[in-house]
PDB file of C-alpha atoms and ligand atoms in Angstrom:
ATOM      1  CA  MET A  14     -25.735  -0.947  -2.822  1.00 84.00           C
ATOM      2  CA  ASN A  15     -26.853  -1.677  -6.383  1.00 89.00           C
ATOM      3  CA  GLU A  16     -24.582  -1.839  -9.472  1.00 90.00           C
ATOM      4  CA  LYS A  17     -25.354   1.751 -10.502  1.00 91.00           C
ATOM      5  CA  GLU A  18     -24.588   3.089  -7.019  1.00 91.00           C
ATOM      6  CA  TYR A  19     -21.326   1.131  -7.011  1.00 94.00           C
ATOM      7  CA  TYR A  20     -20.332   2.553 -10.408  1.00 93.00           C
ATOM      8  CA  ASN A  21     -21.080   6.125  -9.230  1.00 92.00           C
ATOM      9  CA  LEU A  22     -19.177   5.509  -6.010  1.00 93.00           C
ATOM     10  CA  ILE A  23     -15.964   4.300  -7.635  1.00 95.00           C
ATOM     11  CA  LYS A  24     -15.706   6.835 -10.497  1.00 95.00           C
ATOM     12  CA  PRO A  25     -13.909   9.554  -8.458  1.00 95.00           C
ATOM     13  CA  TYR A  26     -11.668   6.895  -6.894  1.00 97.00           C
ATOM     14  CA  GLU A  27     -10.625   5.753 -10.392  1.00 97.00           C
ATOM     15  CA  ASP A  28      -9.775   9.363 -11.288  1.00 96.00           C
ATOM     16  CA  ALA A  29      -7.844   9.880  -8.041  1.00 97.00           C
ATOM     17  CA  MET A  30      -5.952   6.648  -8.626  1.00 97.00           C
ATOM     18  CA  GLN A  31      -4.864   7.809 -12.099  1.00 97.00           C
ATOM     19  CA  MET A  32      -3.549  11.017 -10.562  1.00 95.00           C
ATOM     20  CA  ILE A  33      -1.585   9.230  -7.850  1.00 96.00           C
ATOM     21  CA  LEU A  34      -0.119   6.758 -10.349  1.00 97.00           C
ATOM     22  CA  SER A  35       0.957   9.550 -12.652  1.00 95.00           C
ATOM     23  CA  ARG A  36       2.507  11.454  -9.740  1.00 95.00           C
ATOM     24  CA  LEU A  37       4.465   8.397  -8.624  1.00 96.00           C
ATOM     25  CA  ASP A  38       5.608   7.783 -12.188  1.00 95.00           C
ATOM     26  CA  THR A  39       6.877  11.370 -12.424  1.00 93.00           C
ATOM     27  CA  LEU A  40       8.733  10.958  -9.122  1.00 93.00           C
ATOM     28  CA  ASN A  41      10.265   7.705 -10.308  1.00 94.00           C
ATOM     29  CA  HIS A  42      11.807   9.170 -13.430  1.00 90.00           C
ATOM     30  CA  THR A  43      12.782  12.513 -11.890  1.00 88.00           C
ATOM     31  CA  LEU A  44      14.583  10.755  -9.034  1.00 82.00           C
ATOM     32  CA  TYR A  45      16.367   8.635 -11.652  1.00 76.00           C
ATOM     33  CA  GLU A  46      17.412  11.703 -13.639  1.00 74.00           C
ATOM     34  CA  SER A  47      18.428  13.767 -10.615  1.00 75.00           C
ATOM     35  CA  SER A  48      20.526  11.145  -8.827  1.00 74.00           C
ATOM     36  CA  ALA A  49      24.171  10.620  -9.644  1.00 68.00           C
ATOM     37  CA  THR A  50      23.636   6.875  -9.422  1.00 70.00           C
ATOM     38  CA  HIS A  51      20.763   6.648 -11.909  1.00 74.00           C
ATOM     39  CA  LEU A  52      18.799   4.174  -9.791  1.00 83.00           C
ATOM     40  CA  VAL A  53      15.014   4.282  -9.965  1.00 92.00           C
ATOM     41  CA  PRO A  54      13.345   3.828  -6.552  1.00 94.00           C
ATOM     42  CA  ILE A  55      10.225   1.991  -7.783  1.00 96.00           C
ATOM     43  CA  HIS A  56      10.305  -1.592  -9.013  1.00 97.00           C
ATOM     44  CA  ASN A  57       6.603  -1.682  -9.913  1.00 97.00           C
ATOM     45  CA  ILE A  58       3.182  -0.439  -8.809  1.00 98.00           C
ATOM     46  CA  GLN A  59       0.053  -2.519  -8.397  1.00 98.00           C
ATOM     47  CA  SER A  60      -3.298  -0.836  -8.074  1.00 98.00           C
ATOM     48  CA  ARG A  61      -6.900  -1.813  -7.629  1.00 98.00           C
ATOM     49  CA  ILE A  62     -10.326  -0.394  -6.963  1.00 98.00           C
ATOM     50  CA  LYS A  63     -12.143  -2.447  -4.334  1.00 97.00           C
ATOM     51  CA  SER A  64     -14.863  -4.649  -5.793  1.00 97.00           C
ATOM     52  CA  LYS A  65     -18.492  -4.198  -4.744  1.00 96.00           C
ATOM     53  CA  LYS A  66     -18.321  -7.457  -2.785  1.00 96.00           C
ATOM     54  CA  SER A  67     -15.093  -6.509  -0.959  1.00 97.00           C
ATOM     55  CA  ILE A  68     -16.563  -3.116  -0.046  1.00 97.00           C
ATOM     56  CA  GLU A  69     -19.684  -4.774   1.347  1.00 96.00           C
ATOM     57  CA  ASP A  70     -17.714  -7.505   3.154  1.00 97.00           C
ATOM     58  CA  LYS A  71     -15.385  -4.947   4.763  1.00 97.00           C
ATOM     59  CA  LEU A  72     -18.305  -2.800   5.959  1.00 97.00           C
ATOM     60  CA  ILE A  73     -20.020  -5.847   7.445  1.00 97.00           C
ATOM     61  CA  LYS A  74     -16.734  -6.771   9.173  1.00 96.00           C
ATOM     62  CA  LYS A  75     -16.689  -3.243  10.632  1.00 96.00           C
ATOM     63  CA  GLU A  76     -20.293  -3.827  11.794  1.00 96.00           C
ATOM     64  CA  LYS A  77     -21.651  -1.156   9.446  1.00 96.00           C
ATOM     65  CA  LYS A  78     -24.567  -1.417   7.027  1.00 94.00           C
ATOM     66  CA  PRO A  79     -23.126  -2.022   3.520  1.00 93.00           C
ATOM     67  CA  SER A  80     -24.434   1.281   2.114  1.00 91.00           C
ATOM     68  CA  LEU A  81     -23.007   3.883  -0.238  1.00 91.00           C
ATOM     69  CA  THR A  82     -22.719   6.498   2.517  1.00 92.00           C
ATOM     70  CA  ASN A  83     -20.946   4.116   4.878  1.00 95.00           C
ATOM     71  CA  ALA A  84     -18.526   3.118   2.103  1.00 95.00           C
ATOM     72  CA  LYS A  85     -17.617   6.784   1.575  1.00 93.00           C
ATOM     73  CA  ASN A  86     -17.403   7.536   5.304  1.00 93.00           C
ATOM     74  CA  PHE A  87     -15.741   4.452   6.744  1.00 96.00           C
ATOM     75  CA  LEU A  88     -13.518   2.941   4.042  1.00 97.00           C
ATOM     76  CA  MET A  89     -10.130   4.510   3.379  1.00 96.00           C
ATOM     77  CA  ASP A  90      -8.969   1.960   0.837  1.00 97.00           C
ATOM     78  CA  ILE A  91     -11.606   1.931  -1.912  1.00 97.00           C
ATOM     79  CA  ALA A  92      -8.706   3.025  -4.130  1.00 98.00           C
ATOM     80  CA  GLY A  93      -5.451   1.269  -3.259  1.00 98.00           C
ATOM     81  CA  ALA A  94      -1.976   1.410  -4.763  1.00 98.00           C
ATOM     82  CA  ARG A  95       0.947  -0.773  -3.742  1.00 98.00           C
ATOM     83  CA  VAL A  96       4.318   0.717  -4.543  1.00 98.00           C
ATOM     84  CA  ILE A  97       7.076  -1.881  -4.616  1.00 98.00           C
ATOM     85  CA  CYS A  98      10.467  -0.270  -4.062  1.00 97.00           C
ATOM     86  CA  TYR A  99      13.992  -1.627  -4.353  1.00 96.00           C
ATOM     87  CA  PHE A 100      15.393  -0.421  -1.032  1.00 96.00           C
ATOM     88  CA  VAL A 101      13.933   0.607   2.345  1.00 97.00           C
ATOM     89  CA  ASN A 102      15.415   4.104   2.077  1.00 94.00           C
ATOM     90  CA  ASP A 103      13.653   4.542  -1.294  1.00 95.00           C
ATOM     91  CA  ILE A 104      10.367   4.165   0.609  1.00 97.00           C
ATOM     92  CA  TYR A 105      11.199   6.845   3.174  1.00 97.00           C
ATOM     93  CA  ASN A 106      12.505   9.151   0.459  1.00 95.00           C
ATOM     94  CA  LEU A 107       9.317   8.834  -1.629  1.00 96.00           C
ATOM     95  CA  VAL A 108       7.109   9.316   1.436  1.00 97.00           C
ATOM     96  CA  GLU A 109       8.975  12.486   2.441  1.00 96.00           C
ATOM     97  CA  ILE A 110       8.609  13.915  -1.070  1.00 95.00           C
ATOM     98  CA  LEU A 111       4.876  13.102  -1.194  1.00 95.00           C
ATOM     99  CA  LYS A 112       4.408  14.726   2.225  1.00 94.00           C
ATOM    100  CA  SER A 113       6.097  17.883   0.948  1.00 94.00           C
ATOM    101  CA  GLN A 114       3.704  18.220  -2.005  1.00 91.00           C
ATOM    102  CA  THR A 115       1.269  20.956  -1.119  1.00 88.00           C
ATOM    103  CA  ASP A 116      -1.641  19.794  -3.292  1.00 90.00           C
ATOM    104  CA  LEU A 117      -1.882  16.436  -1.582  1.00 94.00           C
ATOM    105  CA  ILE A 118      -2.831  15.750   2.033  1.00 95.00           C
ATOM    106  CA  VAL A 119      -1.414  12.846   4.013  1.00 96.00           C
ATOM    107  CA  MET A 120      -4.308  12.011   6.331  1.00 96.00           C
ATOM    108  CA  LYS A 121      -2.803   9.010   8.061  1.00 97.00           C
ATOM    109  CA  GLU A 122       0.538   7.246   8.171  1.00 98.00           C
ATOM    110  CA  ARG A 123       1.213   3.786   9.554  1.00 98.00           C
ATOM    111  CA  ASP A 124       4.830   2.728   9.600  1.00 98.00           C
ATOM    112  CA  TYR A 125       4.886  -1.048   9.945  1.00 98.00           C
ATOM    113  CA  ILE A 126       8.554  -1.012   8.868  1.00 98.00           C
ATOM    114  CA  ALA A 127       9.762   0.822  11.955  1.00 98.00           C
ATOM    115  CA  GLY A 128       7.209  -1.136  14.013  1.00 98.00           C
ATOM    116  CA  PRO A 129       6.193  -4.406  12.302  1.00 98.00           C
ATOM    117  CA  LYS A 130       2.855  -6.045  13.160  1.00 98.00           C
ATOM    118  CA  PRO A 131       3.142  -8.914  15.713  1.00 97.00           C
ATOM    119  CA  ASN A 132       2.874 -11.456  12.852  1.00 96.00           C
ATOM    120  CA  GLY A 133       5.906  -9.869  11.127  1.00 98.00           C
ATOM    121  CA  TYR A 134       4.049  -7.801   8.494  1.00 98.00           C
ATOM    122  CA  ARG A 135       6.127  -4.839   7.284  1.00 98.00           C
ATOM    123  CA  SER A 136       4.981  -2.051   4.977  1.00 98.00           C
ATOM    124  CA  LEU A 137       4.413   1.693   5.174  1.00 98.00           C
ATOM    125  CA  HIS A 138       0.800   2.749   4.642  1.00 98.00           C
ATOM    126  CA  LEU A 139      -0.375   6.229   3.774  1.00 98.00           C
ATOM    127  CA  ILE A 140      -3.905   7.456   3.351  1.00 98.00           C
ATOM    128  CA  VAL A 141      -3.624  10.447   1.047  1.00 97.00           C
ATOM    129  CA  GLU A 142      -6.297  12.817  -0.150  1.00 97.00           C
ATOM    130  CA  ILE A 143      -5.868  14.176  -3.643  1.00 96.00           C
ATOM    131  CA  PRO A 144      -8.059  16.756  -5.391  1.00 95.00           C
ATOM    132  CA  ILE A 145      -9.888  15.861  -8.576  1.00 94.00           C
ATOM    133  CA  PHE A 146     -11.426  18.600 -10.657  1.00 90.00           C
ATOM    134  CA  LEU A 147     -15.005  18.007 -11.811  1.00 86.00           C
ATOM    135  CA  ALA A 148     -17.025  20.339 -14.068  1.00 87.00           C
ATOM    136  CA  ASN A 149     -18.027  22.695 -11.246  1.00 88.00           C
ATOM    137  CA  GLU A 150     -16.216  21.522  -8.162  1.00 90.00           C
ATOM    138  CA  LYS A 151     -13.004  20.293  -6.656  1.00 92.00           C
ATOM    139  CA  LYS A 152     -13.414  17.022  -4.796  1.00 93.00           C
ATOM    140  CA  TRP A 153     -10.864  15.531  -2.373  1.00 95.00           C
ATOM    141  CA  VAL A 154     -10.625  11.761  -2.724  1.00 96.00           C
ATOM    142  CA  LYS A 155      -8.813   9.265  -0.492  1.00 97.00           C
ATOM    143  CA  VAL A 156      -6.332   6.702  -1.806  1.00 98.00           C
ATOM    144  CA  GLU A 157      -4.458   4.157   0.302  1.00 98.00           C
ATOM    145  CA  VAL A 158      -0.842   3.862  -0.769  1.00 98.00           C
ATOM    146  CA  GLN A 159       1.173   0.947   0.598  1.00 98.00           C
ATOM    147  CA  PHE A 160       4.954   1.094   0.216  1.00 98.00           C
ATOM    148  CA  ARG A 161       6.883  -2.162   0.382  1.00 98.00           C
ATOM    149  CA  THR A 162      10.268  -3.472  -0.700  1.00 98.00           C
ATOM    150  CA  ILE A 163      10.377  -6.532  -2.955  1.00 98.00           C
ATOM    151  CA  ALA A 164      11.170  -8.634   0.149  1.00 98.00           C
ATOM    152  CA  MET A 165       8.267  -7.173   2.158  1.00 98.00           C
ATOM    153  CA  ASN A 166       5.916  -7.817  -0.755  1.00 98.00           C
ATOM    154  CA  PHE A 167       7.216 -11.372  -1.235  1.00 98.00           C
ATOM    155  CA  TRP A 168       6.497 -12.141   2.427  1.00 98.00           C
ATOM    156  CA  ALA A 169       3.078 -10.417   2.520  1.00 98.00           C
ATOM    157  CA  SER A 170       1.904 -12.123  -0.690  1.00 96.00           C
ATOM    158  CA  LEU A 171       2.786 -15.603   0.553  1.00 95.00           C
ATOM    159  CA  GLU A 172       1.476 -14.946   4.059  1.00 94.00           C
ATOM    160  CA  HIS A 173      -1.826 -13.800   2.525  1.00 91.00           C
ATOM    161  CA  LYS A 174      -2.118 -17.101   0.625  1.00 89.00           C
ATOM    162  CA  LEU A 175      -1.143 -19.268   3.586  1.00 85.00           C
ATOM    163  CA  ARG A 176      -3.504 -17.538   6.023  1.00 78.00           C
ATOM    164  CA  TYR A 177      -6.563 -19.240   4.545  1.00 66.00           C
ATOM    165  CA  LYS A 178      -5.674 -22.868   5.329  1.00 63.00           C
ATOM    166  CA  LYS A 179      -8.501 -23.134   7.831  1.00 70.00           C
ATOM    167  CA  GLU A 180      -8.640 -26.939   7.943  1.00 78.00           C
ATOM    168  CA  LEU A 181      -5.359 -27.077   9.915  1.00 79.00           C
ATOM    169  CA  SER A 182      -5.218 -27.763  13.662  1.00 86.00           C
ATOM    170  CA  GLN A 183      -4.645 -24.882  16.114  1.00 85.00           C
ATOM    171  CA  GLU A 184      -1.260 -26.374  16.925  1.00 89.00           C
ATOM    172  CA  ARG A 185      -0.157 -26.447  13.275  1.00 86.00           C
ATOM    173  CA  LEU A 186      -1.520 -22.914  12.719  1.00 86.00           C
ATOM    174  CA  ALA A 187       0.582 -21.676  15.647  1.00 90.00           C
ATOM    175  CA  GLU A 188       3.637 -23.391  14.151  1.00 91.00           C
ATOM    176  CA  ILE A 189       2.965 -21.747  10.770  1.00 90.00           C
ATOM    177  CA  ASP A 190       2.601 -18.336  12.435  1.00 92.00           C
ATOM    178  CA  SER A 191       5.925 -18.782  14.142  1.00 95.00           C
ATOM    179  CA  GLU A 192       7.595 -19.967  10.885  1.00 95.00           C
ATOM    180  CA  LEU A 193       6.124 -16.958   9.052  1.00 96.00           C
ATOM    181  CA  LEU A 194       7.428 -14.625  11.743  1.00 97.00           C
ATOM    182  CA  GLU A 195      10.872 -16.153  11.323  1.00 98.00           C
ATOM    183  CA  CYS A 196      10.634 -15.631   7.526  1.00 98.00           C
ATOM    184  CA  ALA A 197       9.576 -11.995   8.083  1.00 98.00           C
ATOM    185  CA  LYS A 198      12.693 -11.442  10.191  1.00 98.00           C
ATOM    186  CA  LEU A 199      14.840 -13.019   7.451  1.00 98.00           C
ATOM    187  CA  CYS A 200      13.256 -10.661   4.895  1.00 98.00           C
ATOM    188  CA  ALA A 201      14.038  -7.676   7.144  1.00 98.00           C
ATOM    189  CA  THR A 202      17.639  -8.846   7.433  1.00 98.00           C
ATOM    190  CA  LEU A 203      17.829  -9.230   3.640  1.00 98.00           C
ATOM    191  CA  ASP A 204      16.522  -5.692   3.140  1.00 98.00           C
ATOM    192  CA  GLN A 205      19.139  -4.379   5.561  1.00 97.00           C
ATOM    193  CA  LYS A 206      21.956  -6.314   3.865  1.00 97.00           C
ATOM    194  CA  MET A 207      20.912  -5.163   0.388  1.00 96.00           C
ATOM    195  CA  GLN A 208      20.790  -1.585   1.580  1.00 94.00           C
ATOM    196  CA  ASN A 209      24.257  -1.925   3.132  1.00 94.00           C
ATOM    197  CA  ILE A 210      25.612  -3.276  -0.174  1.00 93.00           C
ATOM    198  CA  LYS A 211      24.056  -0.374  -2.067  1.00 90.00           C
ATOM    199  CA  GLU A 212      25.507   2.176   0.351  1.00 88.00           C
ATOM    200  CA  SER A 213      28.997   0.705   0.328  1.00 87.00           C
ATOM    201  CA  LYS A 214      28.903   0.490  -3.488  1.00 81.00           C
ATOM    202  CA  LEU A 215      27.842   4.145  -3.721  1.00 79.00           C
ATOM    203  CA  ALA A 216      30.557   5.191  -1.275  1.00 78.00           C
ATOM    204  CA  GLN A 217      33.209   3.473  -3.414  1.00 79.00           C
ATOM    205  CA  GLU A 218      31.916   5.080  -6.587  1.00 74.00           C
ATOM    206  CA  LEU A 219      32.169   8.616  -5.185  1.00 63.00           C
TER     207      LEU A 219
HETATM  208  P1  0O2 B 315      -6.819  -5.905   0.712  1.00 56.82           P
HETATM  209  O1  0O2 B 315      -7.536  -6.879  -0.104  1.00 56.82           O
HETATM  210  O2  0O2 B 315      -5.314  -6.125   0.719  1.00 56.82           O
HETATM  211  O3  0O2 B 315      -7.185  -4.491   0.443  1.00 56.82           O
HETATM  212  P2  0O2 B 315      -8.503  -1.217   7.593  1.00 56.82           P
HETATM  213  O4  0O2 B 315      -8.815  -2.677   7.736  1.00 56.82           O
HETATM  214  O5  0O2 B 315      -7.763  -0.893   6.309  1.00 56.82           O
HETATM  215  O6  0O2 B 315      -9.684  -0.336   7.796  1.00 56.82           O
HETATM  216  P3  0O2 B 315      -6.210  -0.590   9.089  1.00 56.82           P
HETATM  217  O7  0O2 B 315      -5.866  -1.044  10.478  1.00 56.82           O
HETATM  218  O8  0O2 B 315      -5.940   0.827   8.743  1.00 56.82           O
HETATM  219  O9  0O2 B 315      -7.685  -0.920   8.858  1.00 56.82           O
HETATM  220  O10 0O2 B 315      -5.486  -1.448   8.079  1.00 56.82           O
HETATM  221  P4  0O2 B 315      -4.000  -1.904   8.098  1.00 56.82           P
HETATM  222  O11 0O2 B 315      -3.890  -3.105   8.949  1.00 56.82           O
HETATM  223  O12 0O2 B 315      -3.110  -0.738   8.378  1.00 56.82           O
HETATM  224  O13 0O2 B 315      -3.822  -2.308   6.585  1.00 56.82           O
HETATM  225  C1  0O2 B 315      -4.792  -2.921   5.819  1.00 56.82           C
HETATM  226  C2  0O2 B 315      -4.162  -3.514   4.568  1.00 56.82           C
HETATM  227  O14 0O2 B 315      -2.764  -3.754   4.759  1.00 56.82           O
HETATM  228  C3  0O2 B 315      -4.740  -4.870   4.265  1.00 56.82           C
HETATM  229  O15 0O2 B 315      -5.822  -4.675   3.428  1.00 56.82           O
HETATM  230  C4  0O2 B 315      -3.599  -5.593   3.570  1.00 56.82           C
HETATM  231  O16 0O2 B 315      -3.487  -5.181   2.223  1.00 56.82           O
HETATM  232  C5  0O2 B 315      -2.413  -5.051   4.303  1.00 56.82           C
HETATM  233  N1  0O2 B 315      -2.082  -5.859   5.495  1.00 56.82           N
HETATM  234  C6  0O2 B 315      -2.207  -5.443   6.782  1.00 56.82           C
HETATM  235  N2  0O2 B 315      -1.787  -6.405   7.617  1.00 56.82           N
HETATM  236  C7  0O2 B 315      -1.387  -7.445   6.865  1.00 56.82           C
HETATM  237  C8  0O2 B 315      -0.851  -8.728   7.178  1.00 56.82           C
HETATM  238  O17 0O2 B 315      -0.654  -9.105   8.312  1.00 56.82           O
HETATM  239  N3  0O2 B 315      -0.558  -9.536   6.111  1.00 56.82           N
HETATM  240  C9  0O2 B 315      -0.749  -9.159   4.818  1.00 56.82           C
HETATM  241  N4  0O2 B 315      -0.430 -10.017   3.851  1.00 56.82           N
HETATM  242  N5  0O2 B 315      -1.288  -7.950   4.501  1.00 56.82           N
HETATM  243  C10 0O2 B 315      -1.589  -7.112   5.506  1.00 56.82           C
HETATM  244  P5  0O2 B 315      -7.113  -5.593   3.530  1.00 56.82           P
HETATM  245  O18 0O2 B 315      -8.268  -4.728   3.809  1.00 56.82           O
HETATM  246  O19 0O2 B 315      -6.876  -6.736   4.484  1.00 56.82           O
HETATM  247  O20 0O2 B 315      -7.351  -6.209   2.161  1.00 56.82           O
END
């Protein structure tokens, strides 16, 4: 894939990303305005378009030729947004609302909150398809949206950094994995406790 092909590939993904970000922003302020508590669900959103090198590396990892067609056909996360929420129930609420929007298709859902990965990773991933309107056509473009709480994101960010210490012995790596799993469980407990505090506070305010 040359630079020009890469630029042509990512253009619709950039447009689709803008649309998803704007939709999430609208949801964030309407949920704030409509709730009695005036709590926004979203802490912040990070977004990125996969670089040419990451696209090629991921295709090679999937044992595919790093071509334009394979990128379009086999990669679901060329456009990726990470929505960091305050509470776990904010995530489920946002996901339900997105699923109810008729001009957006949820192609795939992976709930690693209800069922964390064996290493402890928690997050809810959606692959959504959103239409973008070009001069003469409507094109459906995929965006990966990951929903995490602040605690889930804290764990995943540090785990991502620590995963690359390849000079360590197998024994030490196993110890780190087990320590990270323990930290993931602590983060899940924290999320639960914070949610309990929020719910009991809301109940008292009613
Ligand atoms: P990057 O740079 O974050 O984009 P896929 O590999 O996407 O085709 P799958 O099984 O659908 O296949 O992906 P999965 O495992 O549902 O989610 C992929 C993305 O979730 C990863 O993207 C990470 O962002 C995140 N993720 C998944 N598992 C872990 C984990 O154990 N730790 C951390 N820190 N993040 C995780 P990429 O492609 O790895 O890279």
